[in-house]
Coordinates of C-alpha atoms in Angstrom, one line a residue:
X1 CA 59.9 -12.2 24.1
X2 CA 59.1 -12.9 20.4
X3 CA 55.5 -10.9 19.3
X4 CA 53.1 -12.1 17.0
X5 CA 52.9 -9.9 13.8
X6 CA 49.8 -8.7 13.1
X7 CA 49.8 -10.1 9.5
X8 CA 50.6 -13.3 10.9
X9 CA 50.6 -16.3 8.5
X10 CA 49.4 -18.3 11.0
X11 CA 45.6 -18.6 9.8
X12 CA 46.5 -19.1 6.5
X13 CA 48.3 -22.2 7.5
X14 CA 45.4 -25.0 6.6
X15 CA 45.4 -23.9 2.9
X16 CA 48.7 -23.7 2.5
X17 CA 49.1 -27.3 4.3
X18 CA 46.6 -28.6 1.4
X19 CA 48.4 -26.6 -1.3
X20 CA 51.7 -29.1 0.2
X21 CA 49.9 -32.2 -0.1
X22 CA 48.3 -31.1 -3.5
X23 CA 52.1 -30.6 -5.0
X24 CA 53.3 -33.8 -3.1
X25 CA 50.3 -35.5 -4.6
X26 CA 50.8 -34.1 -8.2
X27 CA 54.9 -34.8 -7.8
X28 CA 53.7 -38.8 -7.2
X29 CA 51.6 -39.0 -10.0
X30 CA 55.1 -37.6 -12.4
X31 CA 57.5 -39.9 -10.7
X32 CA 54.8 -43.1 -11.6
X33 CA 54.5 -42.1 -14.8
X34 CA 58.5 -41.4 -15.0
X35 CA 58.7 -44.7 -13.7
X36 CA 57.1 -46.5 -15.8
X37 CA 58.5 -44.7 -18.7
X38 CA 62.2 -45.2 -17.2
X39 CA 61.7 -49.5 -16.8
X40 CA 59.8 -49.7 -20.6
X41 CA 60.4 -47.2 -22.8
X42 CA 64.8 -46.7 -21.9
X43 CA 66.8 -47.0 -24.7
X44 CA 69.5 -50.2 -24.7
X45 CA 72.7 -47.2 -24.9
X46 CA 71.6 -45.4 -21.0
X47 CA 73.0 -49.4 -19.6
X48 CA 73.0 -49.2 -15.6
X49 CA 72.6 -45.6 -15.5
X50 CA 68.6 -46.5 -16.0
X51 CA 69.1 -48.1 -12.7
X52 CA 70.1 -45.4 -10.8
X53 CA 67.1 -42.8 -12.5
X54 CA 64.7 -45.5 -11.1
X55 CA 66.8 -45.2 -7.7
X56 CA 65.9 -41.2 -7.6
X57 CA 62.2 -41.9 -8.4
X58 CA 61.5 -44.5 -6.1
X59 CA 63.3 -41.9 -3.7
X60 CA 60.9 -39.2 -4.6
X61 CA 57.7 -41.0 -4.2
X62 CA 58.9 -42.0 -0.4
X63 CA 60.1 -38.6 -0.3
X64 CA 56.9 -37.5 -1.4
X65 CA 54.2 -39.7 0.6
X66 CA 55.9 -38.9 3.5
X67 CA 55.6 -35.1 2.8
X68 CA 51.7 -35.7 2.3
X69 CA 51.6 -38.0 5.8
X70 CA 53.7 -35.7 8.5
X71 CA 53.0 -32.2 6.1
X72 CA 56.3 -30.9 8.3
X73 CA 56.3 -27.4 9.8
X74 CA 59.4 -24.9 9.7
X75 CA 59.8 -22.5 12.7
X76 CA 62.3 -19.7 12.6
X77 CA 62.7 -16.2 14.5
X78 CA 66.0 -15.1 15.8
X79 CA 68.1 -18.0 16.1
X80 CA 65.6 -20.6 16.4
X81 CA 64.7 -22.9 13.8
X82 CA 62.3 -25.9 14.5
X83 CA 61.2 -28.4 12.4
X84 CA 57.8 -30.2 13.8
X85 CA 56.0 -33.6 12.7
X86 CA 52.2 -32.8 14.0
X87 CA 49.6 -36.3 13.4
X88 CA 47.1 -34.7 10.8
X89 CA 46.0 -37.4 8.5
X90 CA 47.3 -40.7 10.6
X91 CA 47.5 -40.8 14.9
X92 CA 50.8 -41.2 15.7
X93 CA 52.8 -42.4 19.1
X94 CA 55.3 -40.2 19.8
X95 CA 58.1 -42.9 19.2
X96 CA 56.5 -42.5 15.5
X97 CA 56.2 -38.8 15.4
X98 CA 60.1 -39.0 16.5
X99 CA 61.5 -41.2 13.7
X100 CA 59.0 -39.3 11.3
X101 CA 61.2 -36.3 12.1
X102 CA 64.5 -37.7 12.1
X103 CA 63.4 -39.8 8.9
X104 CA 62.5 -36.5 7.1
X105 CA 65.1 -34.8 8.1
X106 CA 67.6 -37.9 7.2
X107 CA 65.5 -37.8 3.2
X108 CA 66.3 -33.8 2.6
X109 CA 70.1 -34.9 3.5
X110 CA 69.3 -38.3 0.6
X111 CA 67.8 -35.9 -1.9
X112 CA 71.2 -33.6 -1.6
X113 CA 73.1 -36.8 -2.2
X114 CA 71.8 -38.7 -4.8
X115 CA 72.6 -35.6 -7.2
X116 CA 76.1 -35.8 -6.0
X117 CA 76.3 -39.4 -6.9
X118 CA 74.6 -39.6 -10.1
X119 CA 77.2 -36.5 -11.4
X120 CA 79.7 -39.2 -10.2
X121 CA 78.8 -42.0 -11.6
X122 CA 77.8 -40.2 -15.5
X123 CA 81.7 -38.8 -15.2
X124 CA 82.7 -42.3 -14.4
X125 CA 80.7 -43.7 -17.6
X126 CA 81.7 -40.8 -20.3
X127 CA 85.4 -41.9 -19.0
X128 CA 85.2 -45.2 -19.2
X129 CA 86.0 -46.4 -16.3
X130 CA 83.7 -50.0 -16.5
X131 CA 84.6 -51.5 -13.4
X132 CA 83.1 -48.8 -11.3
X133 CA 80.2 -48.8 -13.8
X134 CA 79.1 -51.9 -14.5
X135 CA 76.4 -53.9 -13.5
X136 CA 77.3 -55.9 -10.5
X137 CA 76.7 -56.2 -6.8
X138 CA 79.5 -54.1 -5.5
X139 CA 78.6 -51.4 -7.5
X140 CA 75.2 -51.4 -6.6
X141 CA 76.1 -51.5 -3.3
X142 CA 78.7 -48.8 -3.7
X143 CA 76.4 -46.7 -5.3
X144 CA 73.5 -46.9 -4.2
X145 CA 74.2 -47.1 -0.4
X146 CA 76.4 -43.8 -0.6
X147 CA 73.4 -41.5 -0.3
X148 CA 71.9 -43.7 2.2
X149 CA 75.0 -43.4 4.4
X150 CA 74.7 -39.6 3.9
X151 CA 71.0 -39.3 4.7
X152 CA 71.9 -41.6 8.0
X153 CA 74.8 -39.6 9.4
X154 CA 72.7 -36.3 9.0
X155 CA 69.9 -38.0 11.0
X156 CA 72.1 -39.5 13.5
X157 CA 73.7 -36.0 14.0
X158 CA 70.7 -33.8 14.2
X159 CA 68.7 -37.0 16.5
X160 CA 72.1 -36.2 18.6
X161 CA 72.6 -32.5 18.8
X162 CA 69.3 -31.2 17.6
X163 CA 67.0 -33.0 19.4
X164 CA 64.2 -31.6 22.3
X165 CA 65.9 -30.2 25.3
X166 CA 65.5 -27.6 27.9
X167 CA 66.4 -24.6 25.8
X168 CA 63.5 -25.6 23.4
X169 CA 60.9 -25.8 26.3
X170 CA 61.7 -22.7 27.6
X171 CA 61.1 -20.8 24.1
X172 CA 58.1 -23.3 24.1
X173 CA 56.7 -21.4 27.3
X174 CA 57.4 -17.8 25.8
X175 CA 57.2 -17.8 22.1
X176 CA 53.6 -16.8 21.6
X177 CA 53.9 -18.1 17.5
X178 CA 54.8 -21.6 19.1
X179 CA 51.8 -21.3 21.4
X180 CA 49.8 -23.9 19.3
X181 CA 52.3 -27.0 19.9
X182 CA 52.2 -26.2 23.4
X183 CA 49.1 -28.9 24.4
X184 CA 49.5 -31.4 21.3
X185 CA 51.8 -33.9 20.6
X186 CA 54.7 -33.3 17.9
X187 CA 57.9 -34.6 16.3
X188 CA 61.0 -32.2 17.3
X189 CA 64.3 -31.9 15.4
X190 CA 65.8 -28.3 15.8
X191 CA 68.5 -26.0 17.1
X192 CA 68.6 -22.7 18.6
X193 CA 71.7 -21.1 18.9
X194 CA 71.2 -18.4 21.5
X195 CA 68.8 -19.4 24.0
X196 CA 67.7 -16.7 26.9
X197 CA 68.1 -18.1 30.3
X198 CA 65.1 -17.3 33.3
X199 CA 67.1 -14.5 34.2
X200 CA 66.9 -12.8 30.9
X201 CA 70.7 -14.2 30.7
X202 CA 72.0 -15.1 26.5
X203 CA 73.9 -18.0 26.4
X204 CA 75.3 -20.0 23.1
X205 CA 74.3 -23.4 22.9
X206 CA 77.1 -25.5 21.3
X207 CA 74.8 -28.7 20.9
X208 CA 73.1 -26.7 18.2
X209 CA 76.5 -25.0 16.8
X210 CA 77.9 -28.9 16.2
X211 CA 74.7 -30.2 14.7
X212 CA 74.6 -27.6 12.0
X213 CA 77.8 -27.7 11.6
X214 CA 77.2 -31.1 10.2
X215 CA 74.3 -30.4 8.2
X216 CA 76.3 -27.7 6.7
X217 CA 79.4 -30.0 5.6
X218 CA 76.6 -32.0 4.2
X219 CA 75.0 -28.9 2.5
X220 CA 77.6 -27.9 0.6
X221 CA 79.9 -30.8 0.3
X222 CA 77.1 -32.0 -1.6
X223 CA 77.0 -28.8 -3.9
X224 CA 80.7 -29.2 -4.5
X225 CA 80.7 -32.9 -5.8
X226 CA 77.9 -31.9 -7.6
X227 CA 79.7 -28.5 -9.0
X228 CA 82.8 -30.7 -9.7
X229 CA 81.6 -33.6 -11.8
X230 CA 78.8 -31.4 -13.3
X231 CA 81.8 -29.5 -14.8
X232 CA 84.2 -32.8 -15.2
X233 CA 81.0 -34.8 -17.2
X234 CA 80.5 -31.7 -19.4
X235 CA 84.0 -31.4 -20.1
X236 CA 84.0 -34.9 -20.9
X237 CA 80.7 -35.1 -23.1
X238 CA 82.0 -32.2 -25.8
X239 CA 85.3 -34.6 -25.9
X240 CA 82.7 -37.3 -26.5
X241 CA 81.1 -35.1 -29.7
X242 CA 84.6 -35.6 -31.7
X243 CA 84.7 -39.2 -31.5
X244 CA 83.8 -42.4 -33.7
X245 CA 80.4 -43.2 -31.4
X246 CA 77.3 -43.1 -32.8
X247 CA 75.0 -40.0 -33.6
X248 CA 72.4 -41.0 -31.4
X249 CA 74.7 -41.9 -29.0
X250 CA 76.0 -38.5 -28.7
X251 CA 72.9 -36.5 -28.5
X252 CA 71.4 -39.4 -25.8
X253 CA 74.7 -38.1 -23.6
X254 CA 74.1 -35.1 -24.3
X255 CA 70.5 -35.5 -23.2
X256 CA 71.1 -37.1 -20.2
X257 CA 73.6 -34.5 -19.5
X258 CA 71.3 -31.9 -20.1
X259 CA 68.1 -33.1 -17.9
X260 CA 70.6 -34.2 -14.9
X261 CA 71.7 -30.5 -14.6
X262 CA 68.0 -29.7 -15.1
X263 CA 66.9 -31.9 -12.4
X264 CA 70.2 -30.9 -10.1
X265 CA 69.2 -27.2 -10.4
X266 CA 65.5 -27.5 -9.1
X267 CA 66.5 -28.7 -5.4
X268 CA 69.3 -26.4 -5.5
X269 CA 67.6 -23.5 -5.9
X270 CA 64.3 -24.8 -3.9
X271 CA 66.0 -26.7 -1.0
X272 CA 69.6 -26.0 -0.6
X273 CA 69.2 -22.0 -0.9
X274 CA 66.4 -21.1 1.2
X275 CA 67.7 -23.8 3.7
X276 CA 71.2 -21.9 3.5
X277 CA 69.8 -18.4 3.8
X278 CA 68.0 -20.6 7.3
X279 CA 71.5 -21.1 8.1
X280 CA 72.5 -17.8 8.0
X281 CA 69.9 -16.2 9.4
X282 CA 69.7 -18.2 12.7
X283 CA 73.4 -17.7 12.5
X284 CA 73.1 -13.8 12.8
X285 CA 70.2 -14.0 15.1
X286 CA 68.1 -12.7 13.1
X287 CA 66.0 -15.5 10.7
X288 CA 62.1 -14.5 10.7
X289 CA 58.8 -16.6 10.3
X290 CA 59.1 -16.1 6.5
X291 CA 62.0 -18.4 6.2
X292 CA 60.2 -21.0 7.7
X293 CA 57.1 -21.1 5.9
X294 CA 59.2 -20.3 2.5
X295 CA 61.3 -23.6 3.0
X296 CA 58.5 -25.7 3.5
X297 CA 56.7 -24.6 0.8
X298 CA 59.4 -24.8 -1.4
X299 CA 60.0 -28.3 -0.7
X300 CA 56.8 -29.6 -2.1
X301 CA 57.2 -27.6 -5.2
X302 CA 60.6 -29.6 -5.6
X303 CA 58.8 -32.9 -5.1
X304 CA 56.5 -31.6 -7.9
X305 CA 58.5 -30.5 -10.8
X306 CA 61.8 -32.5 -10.0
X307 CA 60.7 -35.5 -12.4
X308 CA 59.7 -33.0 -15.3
X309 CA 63.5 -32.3 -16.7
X310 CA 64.1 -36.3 -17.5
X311 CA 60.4 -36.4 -18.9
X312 CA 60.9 -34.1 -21.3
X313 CA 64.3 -33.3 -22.1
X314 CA 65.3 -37.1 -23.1
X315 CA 63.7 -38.2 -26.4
X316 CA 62.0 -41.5 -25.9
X317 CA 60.5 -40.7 -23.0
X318 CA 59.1 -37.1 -24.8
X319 CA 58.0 -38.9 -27.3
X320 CA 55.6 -40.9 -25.1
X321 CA 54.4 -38.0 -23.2
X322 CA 53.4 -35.9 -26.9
X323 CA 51.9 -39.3 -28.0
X324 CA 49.8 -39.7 -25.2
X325 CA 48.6 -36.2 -24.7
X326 CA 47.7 -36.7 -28.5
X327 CA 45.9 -39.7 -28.2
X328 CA 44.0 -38.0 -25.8
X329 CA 43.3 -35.3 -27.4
X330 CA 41.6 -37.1 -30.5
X331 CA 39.6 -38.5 -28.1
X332 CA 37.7 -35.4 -27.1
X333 CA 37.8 -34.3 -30.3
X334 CA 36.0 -37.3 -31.2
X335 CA 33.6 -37.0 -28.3
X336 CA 33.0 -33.0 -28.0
X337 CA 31.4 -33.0 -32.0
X338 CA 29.1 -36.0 -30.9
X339 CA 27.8 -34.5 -28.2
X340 CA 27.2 -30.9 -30.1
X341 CA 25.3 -32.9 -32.8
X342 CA 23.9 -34.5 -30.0
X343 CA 22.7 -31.8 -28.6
X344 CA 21.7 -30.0 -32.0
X345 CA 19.4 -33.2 -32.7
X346 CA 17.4 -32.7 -29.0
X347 CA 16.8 -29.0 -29.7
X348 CA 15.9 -29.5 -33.3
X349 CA 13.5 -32.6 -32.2
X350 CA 12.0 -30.4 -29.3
X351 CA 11.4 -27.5 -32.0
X352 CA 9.4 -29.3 -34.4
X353 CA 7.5 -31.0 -31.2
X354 CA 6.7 -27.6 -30.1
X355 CA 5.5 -25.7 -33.4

C-alpha cells in the first residue's frame, strides 16, 4: 500500500491550480494578440502558410480555455498514472466530465501533431511542390484534418484501453494520495500497468500495455516527422539562400524557419519529455507523485510561452509588438511628469496656505 510522504504536495495543490489557470489565462491573451497580428499585419510572401499559423492559435486558445475549465490532475506512483477532470469552476454531469477527459487527452495528442504537419507542409513550400500547397479545398482538408485524425485516434484509444475499470477502483480503495477523489465526482482516463489483486497477487494488465502503446507511436512518431522535415526544410532553406529570390524573401524563410523550430522546441521539451520520462517510469514500476504534478504544470507553461517565438522572431509582427510597447510607454511618460507637477503645485499651494 502506497504512503503519503510527509512533504506531501498535496496542500499546496489550490495555488498551484491558480498558478495553471494564471499561465492558461496569460497564454490566451498572446495567442489574441498573435491572432490578430497573424490575419492584419502578415506579409503577402507567407501565402497559405498564414492559414495554417492561425490554425495553431485558434488550437491554443481551445487548448488553453479548456486547461483553465477542467484544470486536469496527473497521478503517478509505481505504475499508475491517472489523469482526472474534477468540476471546479463549472458543475459538470459525468457524461461531461467524461468527454472533458478524453477531449483533453485527444488536444495533448493535436498539439504533438500540428508541429508535425506544419514541418511538412514548409518542406512542401521551399520545394515547390504547389499542388500540395496551394490554396484549395483539398488541401485544407488534407491539412488541416491530419492533426484532427491524430488527436481522435489517441482519444478513441485511451476512451478504449484506458478508461475506469476494476483495477482502478481497487487502487481507488487503497491509495491513501487518491483518498480525496474517493466521494466526488471526476473524469477518468489512465492506465496502470501492474495492478495488485485482493490477495496481494501482481498481475499485468494488457488493456493498459495496448493503450500506451498507442500514445507512444503517437509520441514519437510525431517527434520523428517533426525531426525529419525540420532537418529536410533547413536543408532546403540554405539551398534557397543561393538563389535568384528576393532578399526579403530569404530572411522571411528564414524567419519562419527559425520561430517554427522555436515554437516546436517548447512542447517538446515541456510536454513530450516529462510525458515520456511518465512513460518510463510507470513502465519500470517505479514513477512517483513528482512526475505527475511536474507534467501538469508544465503543460500550462507551454500554453503560455508557445505563441512568443512567432511574435518575436518574425519581423512584422516584432515590429508591432516594439511599436506598441512604445506607444505605451510615451504615454506614461506623458502622464507620470503631470502628475509630479501635479503633485508639486498641491504641496507648494498647501505651504504658502500654511505660513
Amino acid at each position: 500500500m502506497a504512503e503519503l510522504s510527509p512533504f506531501s504536495i498535496d496542500p499546496w495543490m489550490p495555488i498551484i491550480h491558480r498558478m495553471e489557470r494564471g499561465f492558461a489565462c496569460f497564454g490566451i491573451l498572446l495567442n489574441c494578440i498573435l491572432l490578430s497580428m497573424i490575419v492584419h499585419r502578415s506579409p503577402s510572401e507567407i501565402g497559405v502558410y498564414k492559414y495554417l499559423m492561425m490554425y495553431i492559435t485558434i488550437f491554443e486558445l481551445f487548448f488553453g480555455g479548456l486547461e483553465i475549465i477542467t484544470v486536469p490532475q496527473f497521478h503517478t506512483m509505481g505504475s499508475q498514472f491517472f489523469v482526472f477532470i474534477v468540476p471546479e469552476i463549472i458543475e459538470m454531469s459525468d457524461f461531461v466530465l467524461q468527454i472533458s477527459a478524453m477531449i483533453y487527452c485527444g488536444s495533448f495528442a493535436n498539439s504533438l501533431a500540428i508541429f508535425a504537419v506544419l514541418f511538412a507542409y514548409r518542406y512542401q513550400v521551399l520545394s515547390g511542390n504547389t499542388s500540395w500547397t496551394s490554396l484549395n479545398l483539398r488541401n485544407a482538408m488534407f491539412w488541416g484534418t491530419v492533426p484532427l485524425f491524430v488527436g481522435l485516434f489517441w482519444t478513441v484509444s485511451t476512451r478504449i484501453f484506458l478508461g475506469r475499470n476494476t483495477f482502478f477502483d481497487i487502487a481507488l480503495s487503497r491509495d491513501p494520495s487518491l483518498a480525496k477523489f474517493q466521494n466526488i465526482r471526476f473524469g477518468f482516463i489512465g492506465s496502470f500497468f501492474y495492478p495488485q489483486l485482493a490477495d496481494g497477487t501482481k498481475v499485468i494488465n494488457w488493456d493498459s500495455f495496448i493503450g500506451m502503446a498507442f500514445s507512444t507511436c503517437i509520441l514519437f512518431g510525431s517527434e520523428y516527422l517533426m525531426l525529419f522535415y525540420a532537418v529536410k526544410s533547413y536543408l532546403l532553406t540554405k539551398t534557397l539562400m543561393q538563389s535568384a529570390c528576393s532578399a526579403i524573401y530569404k530572411k522571411l524563410q528564414w524567419q519562419l524557419f527559425y520561430a517554427l523550430v522555436s515554437q516546436t522546441f517548447i512542447p517538446i521539451l515541456l510536454m513530450q519529455v516529462p510525458m515520456s520520462a511518465i512513460f518510463v517510469s510507470i513502465f519500470f514500476d517505479m514513477s512517483t507523485p513528482t512526475l505527475g504534478h511536474i507534467q501538469t504544470f508544465t503543460i500550462s507553461i507551454y500554453l503560455a510561452t508557445d505563441a512568443l517565438p512567432t511574435m518575436f522572431i518574425i519581423k512584422p509582427y516584432r515590429d508591432k509588438i516594439i511599436y506598441r510597447i512604445q506607444c505605451i510607454a510615451s504615454i506614461f511618460k506623458a502622464v507620470l511628469p503631470g502628475q509630479s507637477r501635479t503633485n508639486s503645485s498641491v504641496v507648494e499651494m498647501s505651504s504658502r496656505h500654511i505660513s
